[in-house]
PDB file of C-alpha atoms in Angstrom:
ATOM      1  CA  MET D   1      24.285  -1.250 -12.294  1.00 74.00           C
ATOM      2  CA  LEU D   2      21.035  -2.976 -13.333  1.00 80.00           C
ATOM      3  CA  LYS D   3      20.783  -4.694  -9.942  1.00 83.00           C
ATOM      4  CA  GLY D   4      20.982  -1.336  -8.173  1.00 82.00           C
ATOM      5  CA  PHE D   5      18.281   0.095 -10.449  1.00 79.00           C
ATOM      6  CA  ARG D   6      16.081  -2.952  -9.841  1.00 78.00           C
ATOM      7  CA  ASP D   7      16.523  -2.616  -6.078  1.00 78.00           C
ATOM      8  CA  PHE D   8      15.660   1.095  -6.298  1.00 75.00           C
ATOM      9  CA  VAL D   9      12.505   0.494  -8.328  1.00 72.00           C
ATOM     10  CA  LEU D  10      11.357  -2.457  -6.224  1.00 74.00           C
ATOM     11  CA  ARG D  11      11.518  -0.515  -2.974  1.00 74.00           C
ATOM     12  CA  GLY D  12       7.944  -0.077  -1.843  1.00 68.00           C
ATOM     13  CA  ASN D  13       8.009   3.696  -1.490  1.00 80.00           C
ATOM     14  CA  VAL D  14       8.978   4.346  -5.148  1.00 78.00           C
ATOM     15  CA  ILE D  15       5.996   2.384  -6.452  1.00 79.00           C
ATOM     16  CA  ASP D  16       3.701   3.932  -3.840  1.00 81.00           C
ATOM     17  CA  LEU D  17       4.799   7.402  -4.906  1.00 84.00           C
ATOM     18  CA  ALA D  18       4.155   6.648  -8.589  1.00 83.00           C
ATOM     19  CA  VAL D  19       0.687   5.305  -7.793  1.00 83.00           C
ATOM     20  CA  ALA D  20      -0.045   8.339  -5.631  1.00 84.00           C
ATOM     21  CA  VAL D  21       0.920  10.732  -8.430  1.00 88.00           C
ATOM     22  CA  VAL D  22      -1.310   8.987 -10.981  1.00 85.00           C
ATOM     23  CA  ILE D  23      -4.304   8.707  -8.643  1.00 84.00           C
ATOM     24  CA  GLY D  24      -3.710  12.261  -7.441  1.00 80.00           C
ATOM     25  CA  ALA D  25      -3.874  13.540 -11.011  1.00 85.00           C
ATOM     26  CA  ALA D  26      -7.111  11.637 -11.629  1.00 82.00           C
ATOM     27  CA  PHE D  27      -8.573  12.925  -8.365  1.00 79.00           C
ATOM     28  CA  GLY D  28      -7.574  16.432  -9.398  1.00 75.00           C
ATOM     29  CA  SER D  29      -9.785  16.095 -12.459  1.00 80.00           C
ATOM     30  CA  VAL D  30     -12.689  15.005 -10.214  1.00 78.00           C
ATOM     31  CA  VAL D  31     -12.205  18.081  -8.050  1.00 73.00           C
ATOM     32  CA  THR D  32     -11.961  20.320 -11.116  1.00 73.00           C
ATOM     33  CA  ALA D  33     -15.191  18.898 -12.500  1.00 78.00           C
ATOM     34  CA  ILE D  34     -17.000  19.389  -9.186  1.00 74.00           C
ATOM     35  CA  VAL D  35     -15.829  22.974  -9.021  1.00 69.00           C
ATOM     36  CA  GLU D  36     -16.730  23.727 -12.625  1.00 69.00           C
ATOM     37  CA  GLY D  37     -19.954  21.721 -12.576  1.00 74.00           C
ATOM     38  CA  LEU D  38     -21.411  22.558  -9.161  1.00 75.00           C
ATOM     39  CA  ILE D  39     -19.681  25.372  -7.361  1.00 68.00           C
ATOM     40  CA  THR D  40     -19.277  27.756 -10.292  1.00 64.00           C
ATOM     41  CA  PRO D  41     -22.973  27.552 -11.295  1.00 70.00           C
ATOM     42  CA  LEU D  42     -23.990  27.990  -7.640  1.00 72.00           C
ATOM     43  CA  ILE D  43     -21.901  31.109  -7.414  1.00 62.00           C
ATOM     44  CA  ALA D  44     -23.369  32.298 -10.709  1.00 63.00           C
ATOM     45  CA  LEU D  45     -26.908  31.749  -9.379  1.00 72.00           C
ATOM     46  CA  ILE D  46     -26.196  33.492  -6.081  1.00 69.00           C
ATOM     47  CA  THR D  47     -24.523  36.476  -7.648  1.00 61.00           C
ATOM     48  CA  SER D  48     -26.894  36.374 -10.642  1.00 56.00           C
ATOM     49  CA  GLY D  49     -24.038  37.115 -12.912  1.00 53.00           C
ATOM     50  CA  GLY D  50     -24.529  35.171 -16.135  1.00 52.00           C
ATOM     51  CA  SER D  51     -24.398  31.481 -16.921  1.00 48.00           C
ATOM     52  CA  ALA D  52     -21.642  28.966 -16.416  1.00 47.00           C
ATOM     53  CA  ASP D  53     -20.525  26.880 -19.390  1.00 44.00           C
ATOM     54  CA  VAL D  54     -21.878  23.370 -18.748  1.00 40.00           C
ATOM     55  CA  SER D  55     -21.685  20.231 -20.854  1.00 46.00           C
ATOM     56  CA  ALA D  56     -24.280  17.765 -22.162  1.00 50.00           C
ATOM     57  CA  LEU D  57     -25.912  16.510 -18.941  1.00 54.00           C
ATOM     58  CA  ASN D  58     -27.446  19.453 -17.117  1.00 60.00           C
ATOM     59  CA  VAL D  59     -29.936  19.244 -14.268  1.00 67.00           C
ATOM     60  CA  GLY D  60     -31.218  22.576 -13.088  1.00 72.00           C
ATOM     61  CA  GLY D  61     -28.213  24.348 -14.518  1.00 69.00           C
ATOM     62  CA  PHE D  62     -25.630  22.098 -12.868  1.00 70.00           C
ATOM     63  CA  GLY D  63     -23.174  20.247 -15.118  1.00 65.00           C
ATOM     64  CA  PHE D  64     -23.436  16.706 -13.834  1.00 68.00           C
ATOM     65  CA  GLY D  65     -22.040  15.412 -17.124  1.00 62.00           C
ATOM     66  CA  ASP D  66     -18.577  16.760 -16.351  1.00 67.00           C
ATOM     67  CA  ILE D  67     -18.680  15.384 -12.812  1.00 72.00           C
ATOM     68  CA  LEU D  68     -19.820  11.949 -13.951  1.00 65.00           C
ATOM     69  CA  ASN D  69     -17.150  11.915 -16.655  1.00 64.00           C
ATOM     70  CA  ALA D  70     -14.424  12.822 -14.159  1.00 70.00           C
ATOM     71  CA  ILE D  71     -15.585  10.210 -11.622  1.00 74.00           C
ATOM     72  CA  ILE D  72     -15.670   7.492 -14.282  1.00 68.00           C
ATOM     73  CA  ASN D  73     -12.227   8.610 -15.450  1.00 68.00           C
ATOM     74  CA  PHE D  74     -10.918   8.417 -11.872  1.00 75.00           C
ATOM     75  CA  ILE D  75     -12.334   4.908 -11.329  1.00 77.00           C
ATOM     76  CA  ILE D  76     -10.884   3.656 -14.610  1.00 74.00           C
ATOM     77  CA  VAL D  77      -7.446   5.154 -13.920  1.00 74.00           C
ATOM     78  CA  ALA D  78      -7.396   3.797 -10.351  1.00 78.00           C
ATOM     79  CA  ALA D  79      -8.432   0.307 -11.525  1.00 79.00           C
ATOM     80  CA  VAL D  80      -5.837   0.234 -14.306  1.00 77.00           C
ATOM     81  CA  VAL D  81      -3.077   1.391 -11.976  1.00 78.00           C
ATOM     82  CA  TYR D  82      -4.083  -1.143  -9.331  1.00 84.00           C
ATOM     83  CA  PHE D  83      -4.454  -4.167 -11.621  1.00 87.00           C
ATOM     84  CA  PHE D  84      -1.571  -3.421 -14.008  1.00 81.00           C
ATOM     85  CA  VAL D  85       0.984  -1.790 -11.684  1.00 80.00           C
ATOM     86  CA  VAL D  86       0.308  -2.465  -8.002  1.00 84.00           C
ATOM     87  CA  GLN D  87      -0.598  -6.161  -8.182  1.00 90.00           C
ATOM     88  CA  PRO D  88       2.245  -7.181 -10.560  1.00 88.00           C
ATOM     89  CA  VAL D  89       4.809  -5.245  -8.522  1.00 84.00           C
ATOM     90  CA  ASN D  90       3.542  -6.834  -5.293  1.00 87.00           C
ATOM     91  CA  ARG D  91       3.879 -10.287  -6.874  1.00 91.00           C
ATOM     92  CA  LEU D  92       7.374  -9.417  -8.097  1.00 87.00           C
ATOM     93  CA  MET D  93       8.417  -8.132  -4.670  1.00 84.00           C
ATOM     94  CA  GLU D  94       7.042 -11.305  -3.056  1.00 87.00           C
ATOM     95  CA  ARG D  95       9.175 -13.382  -5.427  1.00 87.00           C
ATOM     96  CA  PHE D  96      12.378 -11.541  -4.446  1.00 83.00           C
ATOM     97  CA  LYS D  97      11.550 -11.440  -0.739  1.00 82.00           C
ATOM     98  CA  PRO D  98      14.042 -13.486   1.281  1.00 84.00           C
ATOM     99  CA  SER D  99      12.648 -16.534   3.010  1.00 83.00           C
ATOM    100  CA  PRO D 100      12.449 -16.348   6.804  1.00 84.00           C
ATOM    101  CA  PRO D 101      15.218 -18.174   8.658  1.00 84.00           C
ATOM    102  CA  GLU D 102      14.365 -21.589   9.992  1.00 86.00           C
ATOM    103  CA  PRO D 103      13.818 -21.682  13.744  1.00 86.00           C
ATOM    104  CA  GLN D 104      16.728 -22.984  15.792  1.00 86.00           C
ATOM    105  CA  PRO D 105      15.970 -26.234  17.658  1.00 90.00           C
ATOM    106  CA  THR D 106      15.647 -25.664  21.393  1.00 89.00           C
ATOM    107  CA  LYS D 107      15.490 -27.643  24.600  1.00 90.00           C
ATOM    108  CA  THR D 108      14.230 -26.832  28.088  1.00 90.00           C
ATOM    109  CA  CYS D 109      16.609 -26.080  30.955  1.00 89.00           C
ATOM    110  CA  PRO D 110      15.946 -28.617  33.750  1.00 88.00           C
ATOM    111  CA  GLU D 111      16.489 -25.992  36.477  1.00 87.00           C
ATOM    112  CA  CYS D 112      14.601 -22.862  35.346  1.00 90.00           C
ATOM    113  CA  LEU D 113      12.506 -24.389  32.507  1.00 89.00           C
ATOM    114  CA  SER D 114      13.488 -21.651  30.024  1.00 89.00           C
ATOM    115  CA  GLN D 115      14.021 -22.430  26.346  1.00 90.00           C
ATOM    116  CA  ILE D 116      17.680 -22.570  25.289  1.00 88.00           C
ATOM    117  CA  PRO D 117      19.431 -23.612  22.058  1.00 89.00           C
ATOM    118  CA  GLU D 118      19.876 -27.351  21.705  1.00 88.00           C
ATOM    119  CA  ALA D 119      23.671 -27.046  21.396  1.00 87.00           C
ATOM    120  CA  ALA D 120      24.015 -24.957  24.584  1.00 87.00           C
ATOM    121  CA  ARG D 121      26.143 -26.298  27.444  1.00 88.00           C
ATOM    122  CA  ARG D 122      25.083 -23.629  29.937  1.00 89.00           C
ATOM    123  CA  CYS D 123      21.668 -22.008  30.468  1.00 90.00           C
ATOM    124  CA  ALA D 124      21.640 -18.304  29.610  1.00 86.00           C
ATOM    125  CA  SER D 125      18.968 -17.560  32.220  1.00 87.00           C
ATOM    126  CA  CYS D 126      20.166 -19.397  35.332  1.00 90.00           C
ATOM    127  CA  THR D 127      23.747 -20.291  34.242  1.00 88.00           C
ATOM    128  CA  THR D 128      23.264 -23.953  35.139  1.00 87.00           C
ATOM    129  CA  ILE D 129      25.839 -26.201  33.493  1.00 88.00           C
ATOM    130  CA  LEU D 130      23.909 -28.694  31.396  1.00 85.00           C
ATOM    131  CA  GLU D 131      24.759 -32.321  30.846  1.00 80.00           C
ATOM    132  CA  ASP D 132      24.869 -33.679  27.328  1.00 67.00           C
ATOM    133  CA  THR D 133      21.341 -35.039  27.284  1.00 55.00           C
ATOM    134  CA  PRO D 134      19.095 -35.297  24.260  1.00 55.00           C
ATOM    135  CA  ALA D 135      16.368 -32.658  24.011  1.00 51.00           C
ATOM    136  CA  ASP D 136      13.627 -35.285  24.345  1.00 51.00           C
ATOM    137  CA  ALA D 137      14.915 -36.541  27.701  1.00 50.00           C
ATOM    138  CA  VAL D 138      14.066 -33.328  29.565  1.00 48.00           C
TER     139      VAL D 138
END
């Protein structure tokens, strides 16, 4: 049961989805801050309908403090997720990754010069019957 859960969690798409949700939430706060800090005051200026509620850092009526706070929050969240989730999981997946199979020794067919397995008695390309000769003799 634990092996199945481990295999499920270590599949790449589960981790990618979790990272996407966290970064998406942080990016959502950046978008919210841009809307509340820039677009809402612009609309208020154009329609001349009152003031927008802005935070500490205001330049010409635009709330750059909220935007800066959201961008810093996004960068911090993205860095934490990358360094504490993505990199360790990638290292863990690399550890459990099966090693590639060793290449099979081959020899060259004397008739068609194609590569064939060393233990072959007949060439797969030209169907020549091969003598039992060492691979170095060809």
